[in-house]
């Protein structure tokens, strides 16, 4: 019987060979490869490869519509179509190319920058066991999101799969002199500048002081607003940037306040997703002010605290001769014991009365490893007079000073409290100066913690406004020239105001007109005026409270006459 079955099986196999063959599992579909751009950027899909694993490995990649649409659905869920249109216009026709010498440990990334293998990362942080890279200046590229070193690792893994040539790369690195080797023995430590000041912390290159700290309430949220002054301690310019996502404030009840939007940080640029904004430049010994706002969504039921601790991180940007920037040391800063209506306001250090240093002017600045780079700045003992001459309502921003001359108060519609700040600006530099108001930046906080925002319509008079795409350069100051402008803020449904003082904040952009007639922002200044009181305007309106009392007296007189 078994013999008959075997013969039948053999015959069946001859007639139906495919059916008789052992069943095989289908090969898994090959997943698309990509070349990483940054941690939160869309990544192009590899469309061609050649020489993989050799000394001439190459890969080309393109963005696909489906990939960009998926990225937009995640990053901009409320406006997918517009996001997709912009991404297709920017990336749709672009070809991304990366190449590598897998035998020598060298890669040219899709950004057309060349790096050499520097070993493998340890397991103390993200990317443990992945390749570590050294840039053209000899500096190791960090594995954090801002440095974007792991994107280089990912591109290498596509071009050169398998174990990297660690031994040969290390030998080549030892034979090649590294640029900008730190001369630690020649480094001098700048003298401390905090000098026991409260709310001041410092590192080797700069000091940071909280000059004003306020809490306020708006639309069911609690807001902390901190003005932080940075002072350069070195004898060369430094460029600082705020590390996105690092700002957090915690109160004594454990409630957490965080930076909620890009316009919550004023006066200093962001470092995020491999991109940097190098606007915040401080010359030797110069100080500059910044503003940070952090929010906690309060439900009305939680217990809120009265003492705060604030943390944030800033990072130095090192300019390269090519006009690009390399990320320098990152400095975590921490301030504790903060309370509402804290105002220290140390004197602004005297600096040369010149315009803000453009980025190009510091392009040849020595890198952090240069011995001259760490040379301390001369002691801030100068005979230069204070541009504000000690005036209480005056703010020195370096190339210009701003003075609050008068504050008017009124009620709109009988229920909205309106404050108008009349200010005078004077150019104290030797160069013409163009200023504009940063869109939506004027705010005020009264001594009861109530917050005033920009009024709809004409919130600024006498000065242009700059937004993300447009800038109005009408406010131009010649050296020594002064001009006036007014800023208006309001609080909805406030009724008769009862506050006694107000803190006013506004951010201004220094503009530059290029030969192409285009306009760009060179620097953003954050101005802070604490504890202002409403003043009577000459020939103008009186404070709202006085108007209300005068109206009551007038009504009483009229009623008396009718009797």
XYZ file of C-alpha atoms in Angstrom:
563
model
C 0.000 0.000 0.000
C 2.799 2.398 0.897
C 4.550 1.595 -2.388
C 1.413 2.498 -4.311
C 1.157 5.809 -2.411
C 4.802 6.606 -3.189
C 4.305 5.870 -6.879
C 1.185 8.061 -6.876
C 3.085 10.895 -5.204
C 5.903 10.630 -7.742
C 3.436 10.671 -10.613
C 1.641 13.666 -9.073
C 4.965 15.528 -8.774
C 5.716 14.946 -12.452
C 2.335 16.292 -13.528
C 2.052 19.140 -10.972
C 5.650 20.052 -9.978
C 4.770 23.435 -8.425
C 2.109 21.998 -6.191
C 4.323 19.131 -5.076
C 7.240 21.390 -4.055
C 7.562 22.268 -0.321
C 5.749 25.479 0.610
C 8.138 28.441 1.012
C 7.501 31.589 3.055
C 7.155 34.689 0.872
C 10.208 37.006 1.056
C 9.486 40.026 3.220
C 8.947 43.266 1.335
C 12.067 45.409 1.389
C 11.520 48.485 3.549
C 12.461 51.884 2.151
C 15.767 53.310 3.325
C 16.196 56.987 4.065
C 18.897 59.525 4.848
C 18.333 61.348 8.143
C 18.228 65.169 8.099
C 17.430 65.973 11.751
C 15.360 64.580 14.608
C 12.161 66.419 13.645
C 12.671 66.913 9.898
C 11.194 64.826 7.079
C 13.804 62.380 5.764
C 14.342 61.735 2.024
C 13.876 58.181 0.730
C 16.874 56.512 -0.933
C 16.274 56.085 -4.682
C 19.704 54.811 -5.778
C 22.881 53.333 -4.241
C 26.261 52.253 -5.562
C 29.536 50.989 -4.132
C 27.974 50.256 -0.749
C 30.606 49.214 1.782
C 33.527 50.268 -0.438
C 35.807 53.286 -0.685
C 33.353 54.868 -3.130
C 29.938 54.389 -1.528
C 27.202 56.690 -2.807
C 23.479 57.184 -2.214
C 20.851 59.534 -3.619
C 17.515 60.285 -1.959
C 14.366 62.304 -2.630
C 11.349 63.414 -0.623
C 8.097 61.700 -1.591
C 4.672 63.285 -1.481
C 3.355 60.518 0.786
C 6.210 60.987 3.233
C 5.816 64.767 3.350
C 2.073 64.417 3.844
C 2.588 62.062 6.780
C 5.102 64.478 8.305
C 2.665 67.397 7.922
C -0.154 65.395 9.522
C 2.080 64.939 12.554
C 3.684 68.399 12.749
C 0.837 70.603 11.481
C -2.422 68.649 11.904
C -4.583 71.753 11.628
C -3.166 72.910 8.293
C -1.967 69.825 6.417
C -2.617 71.118 2.886
C -0.714 74.368 3.340
C 2.122 72.532 5.083
C 2.302 69.997 2.241
C 2.362 72.783 -0.360
C 5.265 74.504 1.380
C 7.216 71.273 1.866
C 6.779 70.242 -1.762
C 7.939 73.675 -2.917
C 11.038 73.414 -0.721
C 11.928 69.724 -1.064
C 9.925 68.314 -3.978
C 12.624 68.581 -6.683
C 15.704 68.407 -4.478
C 18.138 65.486 -4.732
C 20.015 64.606 -1.519
C 23.444 63.001 -2.068
C 25.758 61.372 0.472
C 29.060 59.569 -0.102
C 31.611 57.759 2.046
C 34.961 56.017 2.039
C 34.014 53.021 4.143
C 37.612 51.801 4.341
C 39.012 55.057 5.752
C 36.098 56.151 7.947
C 35.197 59.342 6.098
C 31.762 60.624 5.034
C 30.352 63.582 3.119
C 26.762 64.053 4.264
C 23.739 65.373 2.418
C 24.639 68.814 3.801
C 27.909 68.605 1.791
C 30.051 68.584 4.945
C 32.857 66.068 5.472
C 33.472 64.234 8.757
C 36.002 61.652 9.933
C 35.283 58.703 12.207
C 36.208 59.347 15.857
C 35.103 56.040 17.427
C 31.826 54.856 18.968
C 29.573 56.539 21.508
C 29.369 55.046 25.000
C 26.080 54.050 26.647
C 25.797 57.052 28.976
C 23.294 58.749 26.648
C 21.333 58.218 23.454
C 23.143 56.615 20.521
C 25.286 54.227 22.568
C 27.365 51.994 20.256
C 26.800 54.172 17.168
C 29.537 56.006 15.287
C 31.042 59.230 16.624
C 32.273 61.901 14.182
C 34.791 64.739 14.073
C 34.176 67.826 11.902
C 36.663 69.689 9.679
C 37.744 71.804 12.647
C 38.691 68.752 14.694
C 35.723 68.996 17.071
C 33.561 65.984 17.927
C 29.963 66.481 16.780
C 27.619 65.908 19.711
C 24.873 63.309 19.696
C 22.203 65.668 21.058
C 19.396 66.849 18.781
C 20.854 70.315 18.311
C 24.288 69.023 17.213
C 22.651 66.370 15.011
C 25.593 63.947 15.237
C 23.378 60.845 15.094
C 22.074 61.917 11.668
C 25.656 61.490 10.419
C 25.696 58.038 12.032
C 22.494 57.056 10.245
C 23.793 58.146 6.833
C 27.006 56.171 7.456
C 24.961 53.074 8.323
C 23.193 53.289 4.939
C 26.460 53.713 3.000
C 28.705 51.454 5.075
C 26.759 48.678 6.824
C 28.783 46.494 9.122
C 31.533 47.188 11.687
C 33.237 50.563 11.173
C 37.031 50.717 10.620
C 37.775 52.010 14.113
C 41.481 51.064 14.160
C 42.393 52.714 10.879
C 40.358 55.823 11.619
C 42.066 56.246 14.992
C 45.519 55.866 13.393
C 44.716 58.429 10.712
C 43.411 60.783 13.354
C 46.616 60.408 15.376
C 48.776 61.231 12.334
C 46.758 64.307 11.403
C 47.194 67.363 13.648
C 43.847 68.506 15.040
C 42.771 72.067 14.526
C 42.013 74.284 17.470
C 43.515 71.998 20.143
C 42.610 73.437 23.550
C 45.587 75.113 25.176
C 44.438 74.548 28.730
C 47.649 75.617 30.360
C 47.500 79.033 28.677
C 43.854 79.592 29.538
C 43.101 82.348 31.999
C 39.989 82.317 34.108
C 38.061 85.592 33.852
C 37.368 87.349 37.116
C 33.899 86.701 38.585
C 31.330 89.425 38.016
C 28.390 88.289 40.164
C 30.133 89.541 43.288
C 27.488 88.176 45.645
C 24.586 89.671 43.667
C 21.337 87.827 44.252
C 19.897 85.835 41.370
C 23.230 85.847 39.522
C 25.059 82.804 38.184
C 28.117 82.622 35.965
C 30.296 80.343 33.869
C 33.739 80.963 32.409
C 32.497 83.042 29.454
C 29.455 84.926 30.772
C 27.276 85.770 33.760
C 23.465 85.614 33.838
C 21.312 87.641 36.238
C 17.534 87.673 36.679
C 16.698 91.381 36.723
C 12.906 91.005 36.959
C 10.545 88.137 37.796
C 6.725 88.409 37.727
C 3.730 86.121 37.870
C 0.467 86.863 36.096
C -2.842 85.274 35.125
C -4.364 85.094 31.657
C -7.205 82.985 30.237
C -7.119 80.328 32.950
C -3.333 79.987 32.863
C -0.630 81.124 35.232
C 2.408 82.758 33.640
C 5.880 83.496 34.967
C 7.890 86.174 33.143
C 11.621 86.498 33.778
C 14.041 89.077 32.401
C 17.560 87.640 32.250
C 20.641 89.773 31.611
C 23.720 88.087 30.103
C 27.148 89.734 30.411
C 30.145 88.695 28.332
C 33.227 88.122 30.543
C 35.669 87.522 27.687
C 37.845 89.843 25.599
C 36.156 88.689 22.392
C 32.561 88.654 21.167
C 30.412 85.661 22.042
C 27.182 84.434 20.461
C 24.612 82.684 22.630
C 21.463 80.755 21.762
C 18.638 79.316 23.840
C 18.430 75.506 23.669
C 14.837 74.759 22.702
C 12.892 72.726 25.251
C 15.257 73.461 28.135
C 13.239 76.186 29.881
C 11.157 75.085 32.859
C 10.039 76.709 36.108
C 8.760 74.734 39.114
C 6.943 76.247 42.096
C 7.124 75.031 45.703
C 3.995 72.905 45.160
C 5.563 70.970 42.295
C 3.630 72.694 39.493
C 5.582 72.888 36.253
C 5.696 75.963 33.972
C 7.126 75.530 30.456
C 7.939 77.645 27.397
C 4.854 77.252 25.219
C 5.746 78.965 21.898
C 8.595 80.567 19.966
C 7.492 84.076 20.921
C 7.756 83.136 24.603
C 11.492 83.801 24.297
C 12.626 87.314 23.347
C 16.025 88.831 22.723
C 17.896 85.555 22.098
C 17.714 83.106 19.211
C 16.742 79.421 19.308
C 18.922 76.363 18.815
C 16.707 73.503 17.636
C 16.657 70.642 15.135
C 20.133 71.352 13.840
C 19.315 75.007 13.154
C 20.684 78.046 14.959
C 19.778 81.737 15.203
C 22.982 83.746 15.842
C 21.397 87.144 16.579
C 22.344 87.393 20.255
C 25.895 88.738 20.014
C 27.679 90.295 22.979
C 30.880 92.243 22.475
C 33.709 92.078 24.999
C 32.303 93.132 28.373
C 28.844 93.893 26.914
C 25.549 92.881 28.502
C 22.251 92.114 26.803
C 18.734 91.434 28.100
C 16.382 88.578 27.267
C 12.863 87.608 28.312
C 11.422 84.160 29.031
C 7.739 83.384 29.592
C 6.574 80.017 30.904
C 2.999 78.822 31.373
C 1.139 76.388 33.609
C -2.447 75.483 32.659
C -4.181 75.911 36.017
C -7.634 74.314 36.409
C -8.499 76.457 39.431
C -8.437 73.474 41.800
C -4.711 72.831 42.309
C -2.738 74.555 45.037
C -0.242 76.939 43.431
C 3.080 77.935 44.930
C 4.673 81.282 45.717
C 8.375 80.413 45.462
C 9.919 79.314 42.184
C 12.971 77.649 40.693
C 13.815 78.305 37.039
C 16.097 76.270 34.782
C 17.186 76.845 31.185
C 20.162 76.098 28.971
C 22.072 78.346 26.584
C 24.764 77.316 24.166
C 27.668 79.170 22.619
C 27.865 79.428 18.813
C 31.331 79.461 17.273
C 31.563 81.258 13.899
C 33.594 79.629 11.136
C 35.424 81.434 8.296
C 32.844 80.001 5.868
C 30.112 82.030 7.560
C 28.644 78.904 9.160
C 28.489 78.147 12.867
C 29.660 75.310 15.048
C 27.924 74.517 18.319
C 30.104 75.295 21.322
C 29.715 74.492 25.023
C 26.204 74.162 26.453
C 25.573 75.814 29.833
C 22.646 74.753 32.054
C 21.544 77.662 34.274
C 19.515 77.406 37.478
C 17.933 80.131 39.628
C 16.208 79.298 42.916
C 14.345 81.279 45.550
C 12.419 83.335 42.991
C 9.260 85.113 44.062
C 6.662 87.365 42.514
C 7.674 90.995 41.901
C 11.384 90.316 42.223
C 13.358 93.155 40.657
C 17.124 93.462 41.049
C 18.044 95.572 37.979
C 21.846 95.758 38.259
C 23.514 98.595 36.415
C 24.135 97.880 32.738
C 27.908 97.675 32.101
C 29.284 100.518 30.014
C 30.184 99.471 26.478
C 31.428 101.329 23.445
C 28.637 103.301 21.830
C 28.556 101.467 18.522
C 25.888 99.577 16.702
C 25.244 95.945 17.498
C 27.949 93.672 16.110
C 26.763 92.045 12.873
C 27.331 88.335 12.467
C 29.919 88.848 9.744
C 32.044 90.950 12.059
C 32.725 88.033 14.382
C 33.301 85.434 11.676
C 37.051 85.419 12.294
C 36.718 85.153 16.070
C 38.978 82.414 17.532
C 37.234 79.175 18.366
C 36.765 77.998 21.916
C 39.923 75.939 21.881
C 42.183 78.884 21.041
C 44.202 80.194 23.974
C 43.296 83.741 23.056
C 39.623 82.874 23.080
C 39.529 82.499 26.837
C 41.353 85.714 27.574
C 39.306 87.566 30.192
C 37.777 90.909 29.380
C 39.321 93.986 30.974
C 37.750 95.066 34.228
C 34.645 97.141 33.664
C 36.230 100.314 34.975
C 35.576 102.932 32.343
C 35.099 106.636 32.471
C 32.290 106.520 29.918
C 29.155 108.181 31.284
C 25.958 106.207 31.763
C 23.815 107.002 28.659
C 20.705 106.993 30.868
C 22.343 109.365 33.400
C 20.708 107.408 36.231
C 17.141 108.028 35.029
C 14.719 105.546 36.646
C 12.559 105.007 33.553
C 15.497 104.652 31.152
C 16.813 101.452 29.566
C 20.224 101.201 27.888
C 20.238 98.596 25.096
C 23.761 99.272 23.807
C 23.347 101.116 20.498
C 20.311 103.035 21.781
C 18.531 104.073 24.959
C 14.781 104.038 25.569
C 12.982 106.176 28.117
C 9.369 105.983 29.258
C 8.253 109.594 29.388
C 4.558 109.293 30.242
C 1.904 106.657 30.855
C -1.749 107.382 30.236
C -4.644 105.304 31.531
C -8.250 105.164 30.316
C -11.331 102.959 30.085
C -12.596 101.863 26.673
C -16.307 101.150 26.458
C -16.510 101.580 30.193
C -15.003 98.139 30.843
C -11.611 97.648 29.111
C -8.604 99.219 30.835
C -6.152 100.750 28.335
C -2.549 101.753 29.097
C -0.496 103.826 26.669
C 3.279 104.092 27.110
C 4.876 107.142 25.497
C 8.585 106.562 24.896
C 11.618 108.341 23.472
C 14.473 106.513 21.743
C 17.952 107.938 21.159
C 20.715 106.491 19.009
C 23.929 106.543 21.072
C 25.994 104.687 18.473
C 28.133 106.080 15.668
C 26.028 104.421 12.960
C 22.485 104.971 11.630
C 19.986 102.701 13.353
C 16.695 101.208 12.119
C 14.319 99.867 14.764
C 10.956 98.101 14.581
C 8.645 96.518 17.151
C 8.546 92.739 17.308
C 4.982 91.706 16.514
C 2.807 91.043 19.558
C 5.660 91.691 22.006
C 4.353 94.648 24.111
C 2.861 93.424 27.401
C 2.279 94.876 30.863
C 1.716 93.238 34.252
C 0.232 95.183 37.149
C 1.161 94.743 40.789
C -1.920 92.511 41.289
C -0.679 90.018 38.663
C -3.126 91.045 35.924
C -1.746 90.838 32.392
C -2.253 93.395 29.609
C -1.816 92.421 25.943
C -1.618 94.427 22.739
C -4.807 96.193 21.732
C -6.452 95.232 18.446
C -5.743 97.648 15.635
C -3.334 100.514 16.257
C -1.258 99.146 19.152
C 1.925 100.975 18.060
C 2.257 104.568 16.913
C 5.329 106.198 15.405
C 7.299 102.978 14.820
C 6.993 100.126 12.334
C 6.234 96.505 13.221
C 8.126 93.425 12.092
C 6.558 89.982 11.664
C 8.015 86.724 10.417
C 7.747 87.822 6.775
C 7.405 91.612 6.741
C 9.343 94.466 8.309
C 8.599 98.201 8.344
C 11.848 100.255 8.401
C 10.231 103.667 8.926
C 11.846 104.310 12.339
C 15.381 105.411 11.419
C 17.730 107.196 13.795
C 20.883 109.024 12.761
C 23.745 109.023 15.294
C 22.621 111.124 18.268
C 19.052 111.513 16.950
C 15.946 110.994 19.123
C 12.400 110.037 18.124
C 9.196 109.190 19.963
C 6.844 106.238 19.739
C 3.861 104.999 21.732
C 2.728 101.483 22.662
C -0.777 100.564 23.779
C -1.882 97.522 25.781
C -5.189 96.655 27.404
C -6.974 94.287 29.769
C -10.429 93.099 28.787
C -13.409 93.503 31.091
C -11.290 94.856 33.894
C -13.652 97.508 35.178
C -12.123 100.342 37.177
C -8.394 99.627 37.660
C -7.087 99.365 41.205
C -3.414 98.617 40.551
C -0.730 101.032 41.708
C 2.150 100.105 39.392
C 2.879 98.325 36.127
C 5.825 96.491 34.569
C 6.131 97.042 30.827
C 8.016 94.758 28.405
C 8.571 95.199 24.680
C 10.963 93.706 22.123
C 12.555 95.691 19.293
C 14.333 94.464 16.174
C 17.374 96.163 14.696
C 16.901 96.043 10.921
C 19.368 96.185 8.053
C 18.536 97.078 4.435
C 20.546 94.914 2.040
C 21.811 96.100 -1.378
C 19.011 94.021 -2.931
C 16.552 96.287 -1.016
C 15.540 93.348 1.117
C 15.324 93.799 4.884
C 16.698 91.478 7.530
C 16.744 91.510 11.323
C 20.245 91.831 12.776
C 19.426 91.716 16.488
C 16.445 91.557 18.815
C 16.432 93.633 22.011
C 14.230 92.817 25.009
C 13.342 95.958 27.027
C 12.021 95.796 30.581
C 10.635 98.688 32.673
C 9.548 97.553 36.163
C 7.240 99.262 38.663
C 6.001 102.167 36.551
C 3.236 104.421 37.827
C 0.637 106.197 35.725
C 1.503 109.842 35.105
C -0.682 112.824 34.187
C -0.358 113.788 30.545
C 0.191 117.465 29.806
C -2.931 118.610 27.990
C -4.107 115.002 27.798
C -6.190 112.478 29.642
C -5.909 111.753 33.327
C -5.664 108.291 34.839
C -8.846 106.251 34.626
C -9.481 106.355 38.360
C -9.304 110.160 38.389
C -11.616 110.362 35.397
C -14.136 108.175 37.187
C -14.081 110.341 40.338
C -14.319 113.536 38.274
C -17.314 112.100 36.435
C -19.072 111.298 39.717
C -18.489 114.848 41.018
C -19.770 116.352 37.768
C -22.933 114.238 37.911
C -23.466 115.328 41.517
C -23.155 119.026 40.575
C -25.634 118.623 37.707
C -28.138 116.844 39.935
C -27.765 119.592 42.565
C -28.553 122.279 40.024
C -31.667 120.421 38.908
C -32.943 120.512 42.460
